[in-house]
Amino acid sequence: MKLSTVKPTQKKVGLALSGGGFRAALFHVGLLAQLAEFRKLKDVDTISTVSGGSIVGMIYYLHLKKWLESNDRPIQDEDYLRIVQAVESDLLTIVQKGFRIFGLRGLHKLYTMTGDELSEKLDEVFKSILNEDHYLSLNDLQIDPLYEQNKSHKIIVNTTSLNNGELWLFTSEGNGEIKQYLDEMMKVEGHHNDEPHCLTGFTVGKAVAASAAVPAFIKPVSIKKDPLNIQLVDGGILDNLGTNSLLNEGCNHLIISDGSKYLEAKPKPSNFLINVIVRTQNIFINAIIRNNLRNIDIDQEHIDMRYALPRYTRTNKELSEVNHGVNIKVQHYLSNIRTDLDSFSEVEAKSLMLLGYKFGLAEFSGMDFLRNLNRMKLTPNQDWQFKSIKQRFQNPDEDYLKELKVGEYSLFRRLRKRFARLE
């Protein structure tokens, strides 16, 4: 995908929700809460989502769509707060059960879930938000506000094509580029077809599942049109932040919520094949993230859950708090939590949300344009569910820290907690 060279003449705000499984999705909720409190959500023009960010981003987008198509009045700052509260409630419910099922499905299979299995679960979530009796197609994404002057966002779901090695984008404003590409591929193969390819039957759940289909863990999502078989996987392979899509949209102000994997230095990395594959993938993605951030020369607010974390945490025991006012051990353990779609405990989920909330507060409260009284926080004491963990988050005891520490594992967390040692 080529980046646009068109420079917009007015401010165009893009919100990037990174990949990182449920870990990132939960972190993004805390950031969305701060955006709502700081009255910034109404300024967003385009949302670009990847993997776990696509899940929470689509939940938010559909709640906004539901509100805009049901209310014949201007949307207020308080309405955005209620929308994000609904997102918080939905995600807390989802992560209690998770999407992935672990089990012995044959040692010859690396996959524990297919793209179709994930997309069906996601489709159920998405249709329930709009109270529909059918799965939502991509054509259902466009927002038609009941009050015409209300502003809606454009959403971009980033995936990666295994066919051509490029980003494949599903959007709320048509998917003509995909149709054009498929038609061109058909002609190359010698199969001329006057009837344009239609993605009407391709559901929103499939698009989001493709964005979250981490290679070696979730099978790719397919778009089949004889003789083609397009295979789509995690958009984070090429851009785990989703910033390239926003730049291509002409955005000149970026808000980046970054829940990407923390690449902690390992004195003795495992040489077990699957561990080597995962570690190599994380190194590759981490390098792309650094390169993408270096190439962004426009206004940006980068809310990074790994902020100020040292590569060798054990050699920096004197660090007790990062500049954002978060206990370094709490941040370290949360940043190491699994980037997966299996179940998360209430402690894990609310702690990740609160981390995003705290980091968002530190970022936005220091912005010059927020010094204007009209832009200050809407409701500083907003009652978010994740605030119930605040006391343990700020004054972590041993039991709390151990639960966060073993959160990096997908299996046997209760057993591991009994024998966990804090550094």
XYZ file of C-alpha atoms in Angstrom:
423
model
C 0.000 0.000 0.000
C 1.478 3.353 -1.070
C 1.295 6.279 1.314
C -0.550 9.330 0.106
C 1.468 12.459 -0.608
C -1.605 14.680 -0.392
C -1.296 17.183 2.470
C -4.672 18.089 3.963
C -5.385 21.776 4.417
C -7.269 21.270 7.682
C -6.753 19.181 10.780
C -7.650 15.537 10.238
C -7.368 13.311 13.299
C -6.599 9.617 13.079
C -6.884 7.159 15.968
C -4.715 4.027 15.763
C -5.604 1.008 17.917
C -2.707 -1.424 17.796
C -2.602 -5.187 17.748
C -1.802 -7.325 20.785
C -4.793 -9.610 21.379
C -7.112 -8.983 24.313
C -4.180 -7.434 26.196
C -4.105 -4.549 23.723
C -7.909 -4.384 23.414
C -8.282 -3.885 27.172
C -5.532 -1.244 27.224
C -7.343 0.601 24.408
C -10.557 0.801 26.475
C -8.743 2.839 29.129
C -7.422 5.150 26.435
C -10.898 5.506 24.876
C -12.208 6.439 28.327
C -9.683 9.276 28.546
C -10.482 10.411 25.015
C -14.146 10.623 26.011
C -13.380 12.499 29.224
C -11.120 14.938 27.395
C -13.813 15.534 24.743
C -11.505 14.276 21.990
C -13.528 11.424 20.469
C -15.721 13.835 18.529
C -12.600 15.150 16.776
C -11.587 11.748 15.391
C -12.065 11.376 11.629
C -10.658 7.892 11.003
C -9.967 4.866 13.203
C -7.372 2.364 12.034
C -7.367 -0.977 13.833
C -5.166 -4.058 13.963
C -5.798 -7.488 15.528
C -6.994 -6.995 19.135
C -7.455 -3.323 18.336
C -9.862 -4.338 15.558
C -12.068 -6.143 18.078
C -12.449 -3.228 20.481
C -12.431 -0.684 17.633
C -15.328 -2.418 15.890
C -17.306 -2.715 19.140
C -16.883 1.033 19.683
C -17.744 1.842 16.058
C -20.938 -0.233 16.140
C -22.095 1.365 19.403
C -21.490 4.773 17.840
C -23.375 3.692 14.706
C -26.289 2.511 16.855
C -26.455 5.859 18.658
C -26.128 8.032 15.539
C -28.824 6.119 13.673
C -31.237 6.186 16.634
C -31.051 9.776 17.912
C -32.338 12.834 16.076
C -30.228 15.382 17.928
C -26.602 16.547 18.053
C -24.348 14.048 19.806
C -22.938 15.409 23.061
C -19.726 14.724 24.970
C -21.745 12.825 27.570
C -23.035 10.510 24.836
C -19.489 9.506 23.942
C -18.915 8.662 27.598
C -21.922 6.342 27.632
C -20.803 4.726 24.375
C -17.356 3.948 25.812
C -18.998 2.641 28.990
C -20.934 0.194 26.806
C -17.658 -0.844 25.131
C -16.072 -1.392 28.547
C -18.981 -3.562 29.660
C -18.997 -5.600 26.437
C -15.284 -6.313 26.492
C -15.249 -7.282 30.174
C -17.965 -9.822 29.386
C -16.150 -11.154 26.309
C -12.759 -11.658 27.951
C -14.218 -13.621 30.857
C -14.851 -16.488 28.437
C -12.370 -15.691 25.701
C -12.472 -16.871 22.099
C -9.699 -19.432 22.019
C -10.136 -23.005 23.234
C -7.075 -24.912 24.309
C -6.991 -28.672 23.981
C -5.309 -31.670 22.441
C -6.304 -31.434 18.778
C -3.407 -33.472 17.436
C 0.298 -32.779 17.787
C 0.581 -32.362 14.026
C -1.543 -29.198 14.208
C -0.026 -25.903 15.274
C -3.371 -24.133 14.919
C -5.745 -24.035 17.858
C -8.484 -22.124 16.020
C -9.588 -21.450 12.467
C -10.427 -18.046 11.073
C -14.002 -19.201 10.486
C -14.398 -20.267 14.122
C -13.182 -16.881 15.326
C -15.272 -14.945 12.802
C -18.457 -16.763 13.889
C -17.854 -15.793 17.522
C -17.162 -12.199 16.517
C -20.226 -12.056 14.261
C -22.397 -13.060 17.229
C -20.938 -10.198 19.284
C -21.348 -7.616 16.540
C -24.916 -8.486 15.595
C -25.986 -8.368 19.262
C -24.738 -4.771 19.572
C -27.102 -3.608 16.810
C -29.833 -6.070 17.852
C -29.839 -7.578 14.369
C -31.085 -11.060 13.522
C -28.382 -11.583 10.891
C -24.623 -11.326 10.686
C -23.431 -7.897 9.578
C -21.909 -7.644 6.123
C -19.335 -5.030 5.155
C -22.131 -3.119 3.429
C -23.842 -2.744 6.828
C -20.967 -0.715 8.252
C -21.756 2.630 6.651
C -23.321 5.042 9.135
C -26.405 7.028 8.120
C -26.915 9.537 10.984
C -30.526 10.320 11.840
C -29.396 13.854 12.626
C -27.566 14.759 9.428
C -25.085 17.179 10.978
C -23.645 14.576 13.336
C -20.124 13.490 12.463
C -19.300 9.798 12.120
C -15.920 8.096 11.938
C -14.465 5.989 9.177
C -13.071 2.681 10.386
C -10.266 0.738 8.707
C -9.574 -2.894 9.599
C -6.003 -3.819 8.652
C -5.155 -7.334 7.459
C -2.222 -8.848 5.556
C -2.585 -10.794 2.305
C -0.447 -13.920 2.014
C -0.994 -13.733 -1.763
C 0.780 -10.469 -2.488
C 2.344 -9.603 0.865
C 0.533 -6.288 1.143
C -1.947 -4.704 3.526
C -5.588 -5.510 2.784
C -7.970 -2.952 4.221
C -11.639 -3.443 4.998
C -13.414 -0.124 5.526
C -16.790 1.323 6.390
C -16.837 3.385 3.192
C -16.649 0.784 0.466
C -14.087 -1.828 -0.502
C -13.649 -0.993 -4.154
C -9.887 -1.572 -4.147
C -10.395 -5.188 -3.105
C -13.015 -5.747 -5.796
C -10.758 -4.170 -8.406
C -7.805 -6.317 -7.364
C -9.839 -9.508 -7.514
C -11.176 -8.649 -10.949
C -7.662 -7.925 -12.211
C -6.439 -11.233 -10.800
C -9.272 -13.010 -12.585
C -8.189 -11.494 -15.900
C -4.574 -12.499 -15.333
C -5.740 -16.060 -14.767
C -7.663 -15.912 -18.023
C -11.115 -15.978 -16.419
C -13.014 -12.965 -17.678
C -16.115 -12.124 -15.747
C -18.300 -9.103 -16.442
C -20.014 -9.427 -13.059
C -17.951 -7.530 -10.456
C -16.925 -9.364 -7.332
C -19.230 -8.512 -4.430
C -18.224 -8.747 -0.766
C -21.806 -8.477 0.454
C -21.634 -11.942 1.989
C -18.277 -11.273 3.613
C -19.143 -10.488 7.203
C -17.691 -7.901 9.557
C -16.680 -10.773 11.813
C -14.579 -12.272 9.021
C -12.803 -8.971 8.411
C -11.952 -8.569 12.105
C -11.002 -12.254 12.418
C -8.603 -11.847 9.498
C -7.034 -8.858 11.236
C -6.497 -10.972 14.376
C -5.431 -14.239 12.691
C -1.912 -14.525 14.106
C 0.071 -16.987 11.937
C 0.712 -20.398 13.552
C -2.087 -19.835 16.072
C -5.191 -18.965 14.040
C -5.741 -20.210 10.516
C -6.063 -17.540 7.807
C -9.419 -16.195 6.660
C -10.162 -16.869 2.993
C -11.857 -14.961 0.190
C -12.633 -17.577 -2.423
C -13.598 -16.878 -5.997
C -12.619 -19.594 -8.401
C -9.792 -19.865 -9.309
C -8.576 -17.490 -6.588
C -8.140 -18.210 -2.901
C -7.074 -15.068 -1.049
C -5.578 -15.855 2.363
C -5.684 -13.076 4.965
C -3.827 -12.959 8.280
C -2.938 -10.568 11.098
C -2.483 -6.981 9.917
C 0.267 -6.595 12.498
C 2.678 -8.514 10.297
C 3.147 -5.342 8.231
C 1.969 -2.581 10.565
C 1.012 -3.447 14.142
C 0.077 0.153 14.927
C -2.156 0.835 11.934
C -0.515 4.219 11.324
C 0.242 3.688 7.625
C -3.460 3.494 6.829
C -4.073 6.778 8.653
C -1.271 8.513 6.786
C -2.705 7.210 3.536
C -6.036 8.783 4.551
C -4.333 12.162 4.821
C -4.484 12.383 8.619
C -2.151 15.069 9.969
C -2.669 14.414 13.677
C -2.340 10.894 15.081
C -3.410 9.440 18.409
C -1.660 6.078 18.749
C -2.759 3.605 21.407
C 0.071 1.092 21.480
C -0.465 -2.212 23.269
C 2.152 -4.046 21.212
C 4.186 -6.910 22.610
C 6.945 -5.848 24.999
C 10.193 -7.266 23.642
C 11.962 -8.011 26.907
C 15.603 -9.034 26.676
C 16.104 -12.726 27.473
C 19.455 -13.975 28.847
C 18.603 -17.530 27.723
C 15.997 -17.584 24.925
C 14.363 -20.931 24.242
C 15.474 -22.903 21.181
C 12.204 -24.891 21.029
C 10.857 -24.482 17.471
C 7.528 -22.801 18.216
C 9.198 -20.487 20.757
C 11.835 -19.510 18.192
C 9.098 -18.777 15.625
C 7.129 -16.609 18.076
C 10.239 -14.791 19.313
C 11.390 -14.114 15.753
C 7.950 -12.793 14.820
C 7.964 -10.459 17.848
C 11.433 -9.159 16.935
C 10.280 -8.559 13.359
C 7.120 -6.716 14.405
C 9.006 -4.670 16.995
C 11.491 -3.539 14.322
C 8.663 -2.498 11.982
C 7.009 -0.504 14.776
C 10.203 1.405 15.516
C 10.722 2.112 11.822
C 7.128 3.294 11.329
C 7.334 5.658 14.300
C 10.586 7.140 13.024
C 8.901 7.923 9.691
C 6.005 9.836 11.233
C 6.794 13.556 11.068
C 3.356 14.940 11.906
C 1.699 15.754 15.240
C 1.169 12.638 17.281
C 0.279 11.436 20.753
C 1.823 8.011 21.298
C 0.354 6.223 24.326
C 2.707 3.266 24.732
C 2.079 0.664 27.450
C 5.809 -0.158 27.374
C 6.800 3.446 28.110
C 10.018 3.725 30.192
C 10.332 -0.044 30.625
C 14.022 -1.007 30.580
C 15.198 -3.898 28.443
C 16.779 -5.551 31.487
C 14.267 -4.923 34.236
C 16.152 -7.037 36.776
C 19.157 -4.718 36.609
C 17.023 -1.665 37.318
C 15.494 -2.545 40.675
C 15.899 1.031 41.875
C 13.094 2.082 39.517
C 9.824 2.236 41.413
C 7.617 4.411 39.202
C 7.622 5.529 35.600
C 6.868 9.145 34.747
C 3.207 8.257 34.303
C 2.843 7.460 38.002
C 2.528 3.681 37.612
C 4.397 1.166 39.760
C 7.156 -0.261 37.564
C 6.448 -3.881 38.551
C 2.755 -3.498 37.765
C 3.579 -1.998 34.385
C 6.224 -4.615 33.660
C 3.942 -7.556 34.403
C 0.998 -6.047 32.507
C 3.204 -5.398 29.479
C 4.245 -9.047 29.539
C 0.700 -10.412 29.725
C -0.144 -12.809 26.897
C -1.222 -11.313 23.587
C -3.930 -13.886 23.110
C -7.695 -14.232 22.739
C -8.260 -16.700 25.575
C -9.964 -15.762 28.857
C -8.687 -12.963 31.095
C -9.423 -12.667 34.789
C -11.208 -9.620 36.191
C -7.977 -8.492 37.855
C -6.014 -8.744 34.602
C -8.721 -7.088 32.503
C -9.409 -4.124 34.778
C -5.717 -3.570 35.468
C -4.975 -3.318 31.739
C -7.842 -0.862 31.278
C -6.607 1.229 34.184
C -3.082 1.238 32.741
C -4.390 2.687 29.455
C -6.450 5.198 31.425
C -3.486 6.341 33.531
C -1.171 6.658 30.539
C -3.829 8.516 28.556
C -4.284 10.955 31.430
C -0.557 11.657 31.572
C -0.392 12.201 27.806
C -3.470 14.373 27.315
C -3.169 16.517 30.447
C 0.188 17.793 29.214
C -1.050 18.919 25.806
C -0.933 22.696 25.265
C -4.306 22.880 23.569
C -5.955 21.367 26.644
C -5.072 24.427 28.707
C -8.119 26.075 27.205
C -10.928 25.773 29.769
C -13.341 24.588 27.099
C -11.128 21.562 26.476
C -10.549 20.406 30.041
C -11.824 17.090 31.315
C -15.560 16.578 31.113
C -16.044 14.555 34.299
C -12.871 13.912 36.300
C -14.669 11.458 38.608
C -16.366 9.366 35.929
C -17.456 5.997 37.317
C -15.666 3.383 35.196
C -15.862 -0.291 36.143
C -12.096 -0.697 35.925
C -11.627 1.845 38.730
C -12.663 -0.851 41.204
C -9.099 -2.226 40.927
C -7.496 1.179 41.568
C -6.475 0.546 45.194
C -4.623 -2.686 44.396
C -3.169 -1.141 41.236
C -1.668 1.789 43.129
C -0.636 -0.179 46.226
C 0.103 -3.669 44.876
C 0.409 -6.490 47.376
C 2.216 -9.782 46.753
C -0.903 -11.711 45.732
C -1.861 -9.053 43.176
C 1.620 -8.910 41.671
C 1.806 -12.693 41.391
C -1.477 -12.814 39.481
C -0.170 -10.244 37.034
C 3.206 -11.961 36.745
C 1.784 -15.342 35.671
C -0.500 -13.582 33.185
C 2.097 -14.126 30.479
C 1.181 -17.813 30.338
C -1.811 -19.302 28.546
C -1.974 -22.484 30.623
C -1.869 -23.463 34.316
C -1.879 -19.903 35.651
C -3.381 -20.867 39.016
C -0.736 -23.508 39.562
C 2.046 -21.199 38.432
C 0.833 -18.489 40.818
C 1.403 -20.784 43.814
C 5.085 -21.112 42.980
C 5.696 -17.678 41.437
C 8.560 -15.599 42.759
C 8.582 -11.838 42.504
C 11.749 -10.184 41.224
